[in-house]
Amino acid sequence: MEGIHVGPQSDKRRFPEPRETTTPVTAISIHGVELPPHEPDVVMTLGSGGSSIVVPRNFRLLEELERGEKGIGDGTVSYGMDDGDDIYMRSWTGTIIGPLNTVHEGRIYQLKLFCDKDYPEKPPSVRFHSRINMNCVNHETGVVEAKKFGLLANWKREYTMEDILTQLKKEMAAPHNRKLVQPPEGTYF
């Protein structure tokens, strides 16, 4: 007999077999940000069993936005979106307060991060807006050169903008950068 029977034998109730239906998703809105349906998906692996789920790019960026707005660690690194109306969440601004006991101490550095449609599969482009003298930064444009900055050169999709900013701060304190003569504070590329 079809269906599911519940209750004692004398009180048989018949329920229809469950049917699976699907409705296509045309748009999703989270925290007032409408996500386009054609956004590239990102496969993220969860747990040691290798199970994976597909997470839309913008969900990942929303998670990063939330972390960036809360402040990171000791508060010397932060980031956020440039334009809250940018539904593709591409343009970001980062801030690093220079590490103690270096020529960068007390300086506030602003950076621009651009997450293309391939992020997080590929790293964002990173450019200092504030002038800085570091081995991994192009002295004319302020661009962080991937081949000279290990995190970008060896990018993995698990890395985040937070990782980039904290690693740049560590790079400022590295022996080869910590004492380099810096441009006047308040100058920009």
Short mmCIF file of C-alpha atoms in Angstrom, two decimals:
data_model
loop_
_atom_site.label_atom_id
_atom_site.label_comp_id
_atom_site.label_asym_id
_atom_site.label_seq_id
_atom_site.Cartn_x
_atom_site.Cartn_y
_atom_site.Cartn_z
CA MET A 1 0.00 0.00 0.00
CA GLU A 2 1.25 3.51 -0.85
CA GLY A 3 1.89 6.16 1.75
CA ILE A 4 2.97 6.23 5.38
CA HIS A 5 0.89 4.79 8.19
CA VAL A 6 0.98 6.41 11.61
CA GLY A 7 -0.67 5.37 14.87
CA PRO A 8 -2.21 2.12 16.11
CA GLN A 9 -3.39 -0.49 13.62
CA SER A 10 -7.02 0.48 14.12
CA ASP A 11 -6.33 4.14 13.32
CA LYS A 12 -4.54 3.95 9.98
CA ARG A 13 -3.96 7.33 8.37
CA ARG A 14 -2.74 7.61 4.88
CA PHE A 15 -0.30 10.35 3.93
CA PRO A 16 0.83 11.00 0.39
CA GLU A 17 4.38 10.10 -0.58
CA PRO A 18 6.63 13.14 -0.34
CA ARG A 19 7.56 14.64 -3.68
CA GLU A 20 10.70 16.59 -4.40
CA THR A 21 10.21 19.95 -6.09
CA THR A 22 12.75 22.50 -7.09
CA THR A 23 12.36 26.21 -7.58
CA PRO A 24 15.12 28.10 -9.33
CA VAL A 25 16.75 30.86 -7.30
CA THR A 26 16.66 34.16 -9.16
CA ALA A 27 18.18 36.45 -6.52
CA ILE A 28 19.29 36.36 -2.92
CA SER A 29 19.43 39.29 -0.53
CA ILE A 30 21.53 39.31 2.64
CA HIS A 31 21.75 42.31 4.97
CA GLY A 32 20.17 44.43 2.24
CA VAL A 33 22.77 43.48 -0.37
CA GLU A 34 21.16 41.79 -3.34
CA LEU A 35 23.39 39.15 -4.85
CA PRO A 36 23.17 38.58 -8.59
CA PRO A 37 22.21 35.01 -9.58
CA HIS A 38 25.11 34.63 -12.01
CA GLU A 39 27.90 35.11 -9.47
CA PRO A 40 30.70 32.57 -9.77
CA ASP A 41 30.60 29.85 -7.16
CA VAL A 42 33.44 28.84 -4.91
CA VAL A 43 33.91 25.28 -3.72
CA MET A 44 34.94 25.14 -0.09
CA THR A 45 36.06 21.92 1.59
CA LEU A 46 34.77 21.32 5.09
CA GLY A 47 36.22 18.94 7.65
CA SER A 48 38.82 16.25 7.24
CA GLY A 49 36.44 13.97 5.34
CA GLY A 50 36.79 16.14 2.26
CA SER A 51 33.08 17.02 2.05
CA SER A 52 32.59 20.11 -0.02
CA ILE A 53 29.89 22.68 -0.56
CA VAL A 54 29.58 25.38 -3.17
CA VAL A 55 29.56 28.88 -1.70
CA PRO A 56 28.80 31.89 -3.90
CA ARG A 57 31.62 34.43 -4.10
CA ASN A 58 29.56 37.20 -2.54
CA PHE A 59 28.71 35.07 0.53
CA ARG A 60 32.43 34.74 1.14
CA LEU A 61 32.89 38.50 0.72
CA LEU A 62 29.97 39.24 3.07
CA GLU A 63 31.67 37.09 5.69
CA GLU A 64 34.93 39.00 5.17
CA LEU A 65 33.06 42.32 5.39
CA GLU A 66 31.59 41.33 8.73
CA ARG A 67 35.02 40.36 10.10
CA GLY A 68 36.66 43.50 8.75
CA GLU A 69 34.09 45.80 10.31
CA LYS A 70 34.46 44.15 13.73
CA GLY A 71 38.17 44.89 13.81
CA ILE A 72 40.97 42.39 13.67
CA GLY A 73 43.18 41.30 16.55
CA ASP A 74 44.72 44.28 18.31
CA GLY A 75 42.92 46.81 16.08
CA THR A 76 45.97 47.78 14.03
CA VAL A 77 44.53 46.22 10.85
CA SER A 78 41.06 46.80 9.40
CA TYR A 79 39.24 46.78 6.07
CA GLY A 80 35.85 47.46 4.53
CA MET A 81 34.03 48.06 1.27
CA ASP A 82 34.55 51.33 -0.60
CA ASP A 83 31.00 51.46 -1.92
CA GLY A 84 28.10 49.81 -0.08
CA ASP A 85 26.06 49.95 -3.30
CA ASP A 86 28.56 47.83 -5.26
CA ILE A 87 26.64 44.54 -5.51
CA TYR A 88 29.75 42.79 -6.83
CA MET A 89 31.74 43.82 -3.73
CA ARG A 90 34.91 44.50 -5.71
CA SER A 91 36.55 47.60 -4.25
CA TRP A 92 37.85 47.59 -0.66
CA THR A 93 39.99 49.85 1.53
CA GLY A 94 42.39 48.46 4.09
CA THR A 95 44.20 50.23 6.90
CA ILE A 96 47.38 49.18 8.67
CA ILE A 97 48.85 51.00 11.65
CA GLY A 98 52.63 50.61 11.49
CA PRO A 99 54.18 48.08 13.89
CA LEU A 100 56.04 49.17 17.03
CA ASN A 101 59.82 49.56 17.06
CA THR A 102 60.04 50.14 13.31
CA VAL A 103 60.23 53.24 11.10
CA HIS A 104 56.52 52.57 10.47
CA GLU A 105 55.51 52.96 14.13
CA GLY A 106 52.45 55.18 14.55
CA ARG A 107 51.97 55.71 10.81
CA ILE A 108 48.60 54.94 9.27
CA TYR A 109 48.77 53.28 5.87
CA GLN A 110 45.78 53.06 3.53
CA LEU A 111 45.57 50.40 0.85
CA LYS A 112 43.18 49.55 -1.96
CA LEU A 113 42.20 45.95 -2.57
CA PHE A 114 40.30 44.92 -5.69
CA CYS A 115 38.52 41.56 -5.72
CA ASP A 116 37.92 40.59 -9.33
CA LYS A 117 35.24 38.08 -10.37
CA ASP A 118 37.76 35.24 -9.80
CA TYR A 119 38.28 36.04 -6.11
CA PRO A 120 38.94 34.00 -3.94
CA GLU A 121 40.28 31.55 -6.52
CA LYS A 122 42.78 34.27 -7.46
CA PRO A 123 44.13 36.94 -5.09
CA PRO A 124 42.87 40.50 -5.11
CA SER A 125 45.10 43.20 -6.51
CA VAL A 126 46.61 45.19 -3.65
CA ARG A 127 47.95 48.73 -3.86
CA PHE A 128 49.16 51.08 -1.16
CA HIS A 129 47.46 54.48 -1.37
CA SER A 130 49.80 55.90 1.29
CA ARG A 131 53.41 56.16 0.15
CA ILE A 132 55.62 53.49 1.68
CA ASN A 133 59.08 52.10 1.06
CA MET A 134 59.00 48.27 1.23
CA ASN A 135 60.75 45.60 -0.81
CA CYS A 136 57.47 44.09 -2.09
CA VAL A 137 55.87 47.42 -3.08
CA ASN A 138 56.45 49.10 -6.44
CA HIS A 139 58.02 52.50 -5.62
CA GLU A 140 56.19 54.30 -8.45
CA THR A 141 52.67 52.84 -8.26
CA GLY A 142 52.29 51.45 -4.74
CA VAL A 143 51.25 48.05 -6.12
CA VAL A 144 52.16 45.08 -3.94
CA GLU A 145 54.10 42.88 -6.34
CA ALA A 146 52.90 39.29 -6.07
CA LYS A 147 56.26 37.76 -6.99
CA LYS A 148 57.90 39.63 -4.09
CA PHE A 149 55.14 39.00 -1.54
CA GLY A 150 54.85 35.32 -0.64
CA LEU A 151 51.17 35.28 0.32
CA LEU A 152 50.10 36.57 -3.10
CA ALA A 153 52.70 34.49 -4.96
CA ASN A 154 51.47 31.29 -3.27
CA TRP A 155 47.78 32.24 -3.06
CA LYS A 156 45.25 29.67 -1.81
CA ARG A 157 41.50 30.24 -1.88
CA GLU A 158 41.38 29.89 1.92
CA TYR A 159 43.38 33.11 2.28
CA THR A 160 41.50 36.33 3.00
CA MET A 161 42.00 40.07 2.79
CA GLU A 162 42.63 39.93 6.54
CA ASP A 163 45.52 37.53 5.90
CA ILE A 164 46.98 39.91 3.30
CA LEU A 165 46.86 42.92 5.63
CA THR A 166 48.26 41.10 8.66
CA GLN A 167 51.06 39.62 6.54
CA LEU A 168 51.90 43.05 5.11
CA LYS A 169 52.12 44.38 8.67
CA LYS A 170 54.52 41.54 9.55
CA GLU A 171 56.51 42.34 6.41
CA MET A 172 56.88 45.95 7.63
CA ALA A 173 58.58 44.60 10.77
CA ALA A 174 60.88 42.22 8.85
CA PRO A 175 64.61 43.05 9.14
CA HIS A 176 64.88 44.11 5.47
CA ASN A 177 61.98 46.61 5.81
CA ARG A 178 61.91 47.79 9.42
CA LYS A 179 64.58 50.50 9.03
CA LEU A 180 64.13 51.62 5.41
CA VAL A 181 63.87 55.39 5.03
CA GLN A 182 60.22 56.30 4.47
CA PRO A 183 58.60 59.06 2.41
CA PRO A 184 57.10 61.95 4.39
CA GLU A 185 53.95 60.97 6.25
CA GLY A 186 50.73 62.04 4.52
CA THR A 187 52.03 61.56 0.96
CA TYR A 188 50.23 59.32 -1.52
CA PHE A 189 50.85 57.35 -4.70
#
